[in-house]
Structure formats: C-alpha cells, structure tokens
mmCIF file with all atom_site columns, C-alpha atoms in Angstrom:
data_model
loop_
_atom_site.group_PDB
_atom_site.id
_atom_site.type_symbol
_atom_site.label_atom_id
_atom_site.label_alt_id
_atom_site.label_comp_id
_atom_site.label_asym_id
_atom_site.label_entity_id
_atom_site.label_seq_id
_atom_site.pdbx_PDB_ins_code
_atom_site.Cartn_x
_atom_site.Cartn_y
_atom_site.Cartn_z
_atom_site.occupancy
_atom_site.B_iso_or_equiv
_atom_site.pdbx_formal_charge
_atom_site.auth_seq_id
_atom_site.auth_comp_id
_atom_site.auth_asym_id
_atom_site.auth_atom_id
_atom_site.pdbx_PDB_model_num
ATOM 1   C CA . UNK K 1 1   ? 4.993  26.118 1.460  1.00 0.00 ? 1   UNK K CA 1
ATOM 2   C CA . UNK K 1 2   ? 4.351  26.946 5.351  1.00 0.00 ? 2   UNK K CA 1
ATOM 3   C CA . UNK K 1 3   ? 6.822  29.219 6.994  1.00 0.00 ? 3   UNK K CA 1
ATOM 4   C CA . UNK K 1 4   ? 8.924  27.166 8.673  1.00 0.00 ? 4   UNK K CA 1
ATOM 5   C CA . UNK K 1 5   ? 12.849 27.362 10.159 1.00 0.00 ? 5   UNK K CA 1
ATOM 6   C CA . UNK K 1 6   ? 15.368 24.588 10.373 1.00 0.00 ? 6   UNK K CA 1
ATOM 7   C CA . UNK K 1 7   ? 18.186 23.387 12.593 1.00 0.00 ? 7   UNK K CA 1
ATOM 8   C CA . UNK K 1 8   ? 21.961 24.059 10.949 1.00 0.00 ? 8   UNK K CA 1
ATOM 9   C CA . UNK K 1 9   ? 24.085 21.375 12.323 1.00 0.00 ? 9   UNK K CA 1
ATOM 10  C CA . UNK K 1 10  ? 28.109 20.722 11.650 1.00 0.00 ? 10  UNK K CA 1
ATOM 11  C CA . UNK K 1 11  ? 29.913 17.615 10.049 1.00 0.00 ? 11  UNK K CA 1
ATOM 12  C CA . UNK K 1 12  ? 33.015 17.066 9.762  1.00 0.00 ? 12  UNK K CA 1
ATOM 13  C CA . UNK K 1 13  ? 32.266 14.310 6.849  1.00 0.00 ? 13  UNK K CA 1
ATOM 14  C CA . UNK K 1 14  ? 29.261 14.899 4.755  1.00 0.00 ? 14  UNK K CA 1
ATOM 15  C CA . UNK K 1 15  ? 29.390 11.312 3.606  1.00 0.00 ? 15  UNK K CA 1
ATOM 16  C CA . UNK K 1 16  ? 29.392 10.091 7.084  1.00 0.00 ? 16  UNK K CA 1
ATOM 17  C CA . UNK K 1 17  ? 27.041 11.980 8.437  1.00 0.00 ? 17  UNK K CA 1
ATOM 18  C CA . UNK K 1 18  ? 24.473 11.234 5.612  1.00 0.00 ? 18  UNK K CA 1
ATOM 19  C CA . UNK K 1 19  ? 25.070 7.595  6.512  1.00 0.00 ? 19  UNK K CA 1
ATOM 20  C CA . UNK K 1 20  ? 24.385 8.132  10.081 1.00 0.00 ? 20  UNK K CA 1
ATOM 21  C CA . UNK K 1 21  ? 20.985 9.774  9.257  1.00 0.00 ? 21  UNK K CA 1
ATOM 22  C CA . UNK K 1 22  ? 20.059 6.840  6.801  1.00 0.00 ? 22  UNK K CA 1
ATOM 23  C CA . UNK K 1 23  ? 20.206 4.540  10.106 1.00 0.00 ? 23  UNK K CA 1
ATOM 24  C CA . UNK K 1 24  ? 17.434 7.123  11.367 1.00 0.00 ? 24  UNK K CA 1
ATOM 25  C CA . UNK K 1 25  ? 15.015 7.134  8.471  1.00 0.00 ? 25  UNK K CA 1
ATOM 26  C CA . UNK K 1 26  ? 16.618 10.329 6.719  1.00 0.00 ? 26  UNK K CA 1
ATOM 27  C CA . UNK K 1 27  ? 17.255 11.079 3.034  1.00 0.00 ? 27  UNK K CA 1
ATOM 28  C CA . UNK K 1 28  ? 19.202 13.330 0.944  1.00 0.00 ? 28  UNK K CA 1
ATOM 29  C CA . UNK K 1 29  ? 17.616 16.482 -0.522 1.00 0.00 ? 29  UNK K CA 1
ATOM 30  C CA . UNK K 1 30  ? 20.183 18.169 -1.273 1.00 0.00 ? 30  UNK K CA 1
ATOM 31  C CA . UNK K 1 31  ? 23.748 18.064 -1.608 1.00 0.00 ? 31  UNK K CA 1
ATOM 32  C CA . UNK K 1 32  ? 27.128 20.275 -2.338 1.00 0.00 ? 32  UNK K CA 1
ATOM 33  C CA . UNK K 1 33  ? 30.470 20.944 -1.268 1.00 0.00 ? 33  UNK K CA 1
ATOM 34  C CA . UNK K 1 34  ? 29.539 23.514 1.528  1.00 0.00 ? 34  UNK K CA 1
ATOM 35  C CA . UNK K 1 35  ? 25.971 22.529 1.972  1.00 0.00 ? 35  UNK K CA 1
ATOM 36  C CA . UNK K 1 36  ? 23.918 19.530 2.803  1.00 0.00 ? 36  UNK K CA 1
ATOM 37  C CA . UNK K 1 37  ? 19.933 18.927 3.545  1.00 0.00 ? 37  UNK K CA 1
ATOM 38  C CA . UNK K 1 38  ? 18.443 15.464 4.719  1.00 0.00 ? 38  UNK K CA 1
ATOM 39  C CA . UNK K 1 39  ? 15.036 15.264 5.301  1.00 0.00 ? 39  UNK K CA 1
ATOM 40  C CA . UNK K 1 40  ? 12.325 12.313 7.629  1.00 0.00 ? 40  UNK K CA 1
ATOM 41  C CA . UNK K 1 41  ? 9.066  13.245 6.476  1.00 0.00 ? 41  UNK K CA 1
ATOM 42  C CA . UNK K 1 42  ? 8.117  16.642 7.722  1.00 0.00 ? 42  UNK K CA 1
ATOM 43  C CA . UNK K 1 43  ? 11.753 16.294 9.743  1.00 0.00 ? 43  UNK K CA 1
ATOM 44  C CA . UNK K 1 44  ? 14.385 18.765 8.327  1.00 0.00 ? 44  UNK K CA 1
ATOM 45  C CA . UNK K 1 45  ? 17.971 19.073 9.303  1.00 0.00 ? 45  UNK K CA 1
ATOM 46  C CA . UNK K 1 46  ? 20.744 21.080 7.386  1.00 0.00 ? 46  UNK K CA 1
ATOM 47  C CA . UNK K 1 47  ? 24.701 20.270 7.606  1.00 0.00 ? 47  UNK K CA 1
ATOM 48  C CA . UNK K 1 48  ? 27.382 22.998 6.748  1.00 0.00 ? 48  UNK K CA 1
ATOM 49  C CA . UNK K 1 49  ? 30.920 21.545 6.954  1.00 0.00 ? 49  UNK K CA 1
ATOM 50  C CA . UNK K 1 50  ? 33.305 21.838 9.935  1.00 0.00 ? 50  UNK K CA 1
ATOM 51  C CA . UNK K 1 51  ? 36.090 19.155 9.596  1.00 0.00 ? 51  UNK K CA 1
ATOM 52  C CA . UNK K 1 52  ? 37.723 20.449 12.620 1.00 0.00 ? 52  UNK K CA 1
ATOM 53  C CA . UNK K 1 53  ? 34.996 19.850 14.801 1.00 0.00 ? 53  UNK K CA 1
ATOM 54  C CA . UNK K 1 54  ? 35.882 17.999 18.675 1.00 0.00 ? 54  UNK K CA 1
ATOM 55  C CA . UNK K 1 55  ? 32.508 15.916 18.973 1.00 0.00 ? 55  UNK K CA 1
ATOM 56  C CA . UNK K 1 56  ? 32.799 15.491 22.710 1.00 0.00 ? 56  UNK K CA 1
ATOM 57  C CA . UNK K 1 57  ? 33.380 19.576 23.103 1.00 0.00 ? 57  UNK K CA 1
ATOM 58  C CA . UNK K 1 58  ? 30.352 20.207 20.283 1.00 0.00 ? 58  UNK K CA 1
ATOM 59  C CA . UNK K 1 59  ? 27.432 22.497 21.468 1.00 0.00 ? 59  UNK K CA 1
ATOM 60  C CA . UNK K 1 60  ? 25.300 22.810 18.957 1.00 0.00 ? 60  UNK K CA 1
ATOM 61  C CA . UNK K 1 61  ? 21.832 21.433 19.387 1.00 0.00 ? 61  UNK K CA 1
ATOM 62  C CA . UNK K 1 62  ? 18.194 21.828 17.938 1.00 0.00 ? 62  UNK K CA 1
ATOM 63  C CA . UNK K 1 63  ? 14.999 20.708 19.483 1.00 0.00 ? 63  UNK K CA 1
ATOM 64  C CA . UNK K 1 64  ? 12.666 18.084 16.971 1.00 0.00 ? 64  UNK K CA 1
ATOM 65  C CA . UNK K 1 65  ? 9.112  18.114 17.810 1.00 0.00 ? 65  UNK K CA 1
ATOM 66  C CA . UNK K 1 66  ? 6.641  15.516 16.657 1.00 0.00 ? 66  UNK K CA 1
ATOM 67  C CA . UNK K 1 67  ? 3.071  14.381 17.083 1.00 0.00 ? 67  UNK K CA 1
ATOM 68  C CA . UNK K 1 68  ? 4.112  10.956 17.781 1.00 0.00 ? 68  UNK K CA 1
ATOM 69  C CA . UNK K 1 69  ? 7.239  10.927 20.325 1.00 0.00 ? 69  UNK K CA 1
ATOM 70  C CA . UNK K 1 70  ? 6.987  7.076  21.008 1.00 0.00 ? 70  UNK K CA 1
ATOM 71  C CA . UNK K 1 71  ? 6.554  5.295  17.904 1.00 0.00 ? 71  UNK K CA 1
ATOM 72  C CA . UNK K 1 72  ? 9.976  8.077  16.626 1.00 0.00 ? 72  UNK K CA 1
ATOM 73  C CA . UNK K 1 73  ? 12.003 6.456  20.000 1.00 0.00 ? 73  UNK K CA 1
ATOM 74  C CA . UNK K 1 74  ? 10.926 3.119  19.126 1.00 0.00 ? 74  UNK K CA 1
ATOM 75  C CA . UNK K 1 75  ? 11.767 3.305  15.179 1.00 0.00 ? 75  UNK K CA 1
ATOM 76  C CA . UNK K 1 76  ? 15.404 5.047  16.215 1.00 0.00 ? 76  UNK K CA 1
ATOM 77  C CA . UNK K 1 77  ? 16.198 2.152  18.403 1.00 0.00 ? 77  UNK K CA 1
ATOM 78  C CA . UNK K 1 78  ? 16.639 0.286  15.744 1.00 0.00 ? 78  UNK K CA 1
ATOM 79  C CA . UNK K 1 79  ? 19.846 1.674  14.504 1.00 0.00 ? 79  UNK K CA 1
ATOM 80  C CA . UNK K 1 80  ? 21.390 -0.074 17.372 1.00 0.00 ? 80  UNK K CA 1
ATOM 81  C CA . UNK K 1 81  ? 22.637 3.174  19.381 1.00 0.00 ? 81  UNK K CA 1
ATOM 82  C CA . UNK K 1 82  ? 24.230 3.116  22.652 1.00 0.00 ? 82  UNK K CA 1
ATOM 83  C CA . UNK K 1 83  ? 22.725 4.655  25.693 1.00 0.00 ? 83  UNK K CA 1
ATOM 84  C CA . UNK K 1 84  ? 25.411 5.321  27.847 1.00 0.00 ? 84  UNK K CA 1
ATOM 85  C CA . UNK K 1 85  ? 25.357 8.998  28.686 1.00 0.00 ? 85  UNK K CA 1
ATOM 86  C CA . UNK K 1 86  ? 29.181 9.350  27.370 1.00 0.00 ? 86  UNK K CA 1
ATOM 87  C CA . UNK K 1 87  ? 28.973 7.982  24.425 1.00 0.00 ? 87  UNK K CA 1
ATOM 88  C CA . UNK K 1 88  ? 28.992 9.387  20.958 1.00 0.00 ? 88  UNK K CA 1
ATOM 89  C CA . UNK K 1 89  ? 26.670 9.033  19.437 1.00 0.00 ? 89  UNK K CA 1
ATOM 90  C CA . UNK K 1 90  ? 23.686 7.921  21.513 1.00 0.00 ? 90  UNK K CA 1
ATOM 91  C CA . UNK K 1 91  ? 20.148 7.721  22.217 1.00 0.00 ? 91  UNK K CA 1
ATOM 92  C CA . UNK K 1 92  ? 18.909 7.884  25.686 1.00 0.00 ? 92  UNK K CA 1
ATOM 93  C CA . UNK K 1 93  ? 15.815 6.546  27.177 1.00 0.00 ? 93  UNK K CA 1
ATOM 94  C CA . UNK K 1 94  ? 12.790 8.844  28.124 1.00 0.00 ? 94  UNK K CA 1
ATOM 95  C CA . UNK K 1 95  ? 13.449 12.028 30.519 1.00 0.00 ? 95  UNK K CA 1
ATOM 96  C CA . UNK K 1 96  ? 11.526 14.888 31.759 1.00 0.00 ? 96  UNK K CA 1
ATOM 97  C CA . UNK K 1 97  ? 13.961 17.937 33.727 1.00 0.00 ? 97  UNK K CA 1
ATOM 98  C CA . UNK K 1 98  ? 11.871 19.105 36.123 1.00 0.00 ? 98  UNK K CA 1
ATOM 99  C CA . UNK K 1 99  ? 8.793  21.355 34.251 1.00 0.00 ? 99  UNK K CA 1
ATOM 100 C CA . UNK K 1 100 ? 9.744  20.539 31.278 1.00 0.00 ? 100 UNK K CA 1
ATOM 101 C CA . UNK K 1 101 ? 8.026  18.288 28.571 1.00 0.00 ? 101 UNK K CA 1
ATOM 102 C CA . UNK K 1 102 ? 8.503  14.707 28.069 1.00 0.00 ? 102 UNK K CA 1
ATOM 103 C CA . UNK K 1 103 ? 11.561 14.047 26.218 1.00 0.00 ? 103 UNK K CA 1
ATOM 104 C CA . UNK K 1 104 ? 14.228 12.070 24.980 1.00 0.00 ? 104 UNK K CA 1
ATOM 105 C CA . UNK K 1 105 ? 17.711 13.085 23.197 1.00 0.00 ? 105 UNK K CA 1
ATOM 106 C CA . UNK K 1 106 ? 19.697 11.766 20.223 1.00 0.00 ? 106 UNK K CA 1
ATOM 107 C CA . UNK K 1 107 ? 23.871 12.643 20.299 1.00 0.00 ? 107 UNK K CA 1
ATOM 108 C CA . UNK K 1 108 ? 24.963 11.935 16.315 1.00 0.00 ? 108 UNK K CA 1
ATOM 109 C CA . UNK K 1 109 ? 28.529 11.294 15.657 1.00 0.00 ? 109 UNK K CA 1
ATOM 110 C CA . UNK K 1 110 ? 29.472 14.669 15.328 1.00 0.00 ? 110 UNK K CA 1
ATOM 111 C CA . UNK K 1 111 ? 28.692 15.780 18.994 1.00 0.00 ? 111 UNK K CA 1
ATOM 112 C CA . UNK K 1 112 ? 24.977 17.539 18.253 1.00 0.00 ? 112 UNK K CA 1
ATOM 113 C CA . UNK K 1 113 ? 22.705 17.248 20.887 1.00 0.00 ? 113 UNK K CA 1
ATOM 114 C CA . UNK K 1 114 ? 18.712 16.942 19.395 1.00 0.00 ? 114 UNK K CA 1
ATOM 115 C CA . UNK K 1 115 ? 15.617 17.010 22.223 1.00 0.00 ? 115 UNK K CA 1
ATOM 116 C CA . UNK K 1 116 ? 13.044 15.312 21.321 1.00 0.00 ? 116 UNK K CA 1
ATOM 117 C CA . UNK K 1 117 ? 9.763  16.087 22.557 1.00 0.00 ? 117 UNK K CA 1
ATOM 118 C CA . UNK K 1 118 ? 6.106  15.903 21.509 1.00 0.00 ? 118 UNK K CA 1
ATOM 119 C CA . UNK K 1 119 ? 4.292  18.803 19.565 1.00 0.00 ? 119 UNK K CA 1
ATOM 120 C CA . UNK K 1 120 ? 2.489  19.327 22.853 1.00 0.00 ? 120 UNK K CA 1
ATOM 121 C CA . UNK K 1 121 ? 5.428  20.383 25.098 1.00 0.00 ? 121 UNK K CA 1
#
C-alpha cells in the first residue's frame, strides 16, 4: 500500500452519517463504537464520534482531490442536495477564490466542509 493520509471527520450518529455517505457513492470499511471508515474508490474518509457536535458552528474540513472533478459533481447531484449557501448539508455549484484551483464544496449533515478540486490544483 502507497503512503497515503486521510481526513478525520466528526458525527454525532454513526448510523446517520453512514447513510448520508451511501447517497454519495460511499461504503463501509470499517466499523466500531469509537471508530468508523467509509470508503468511494480511492476516496477515504474516517468518522470518530462527537454527539455534541453544533453542525452550523462545525469547522472541521478536508480537501478531496480527484482526476475527474466533473463527472464526481455530476454523480453527487444526484443525492438531491440543496445549494443554498446556509443550508446543511449542501453542495454548491462550481467556484474558483481568486488563485485558487477550480473547485466545488460538499457541507454533510454534521457541519464538515470538503473542497473539492481536481488532482491538478
């Protein structure tokens, strides 16, 4: 296996959160009472637990790059998110902040921000 390091994310339901995922192409790899992994392809992301958790004062966040930043936009439409820029969760449309790559971002249910950008940004 390639060296590699992964985003740690909180949830304040595992259940919940693994069913959010599952709208966005992710599966279970692993799964305990203090620990989950879901995994899209090459995608990783793990959750510890954090029932307390505010989702609209969260601020964690992890950046996902990919070779294909379209067709990933496209297939996460599907689940049907909103776009408004208050609600959580959300996907928004395409962005780029000034320099900075091409992007867009995905809010899940419990308040984490994830950029998504190509490999090449």
């Amino acid at each position: 296996m390639a060296d590699r390091i992964t985003a740690n994310l909180p949830s304040r339901d595992f259940g919940a959160t693994e069913a959010f995922y599952a709208r966005l192409g992710f599966t279970r790899q692993w799964r305990d009472e203090g620990w989950m992994i879901l995994k899209r392809g090459a995608l990783e992301l793990e959750f510890f637990p954090h029932p307390d958790l505010v989702p609209g004062e969260s601020w964690f966040s992890a950046c996902i790059r990919v070779d294909d930043l379209d067709t990933l936009h496209t297939e996460w439409q599907a689940a049907g998110l909103p776009g408004d820029h208050r609600a959580i969760p959300r996907l928004t449309g395409f962005f780029q902040p000034g320099e900075a790559p091409r992007m867009f971002a995905l809010v899940d249910a419990d308040g984490s921000l994830l950029r998504c950008m190509g490999n090449g940004g």
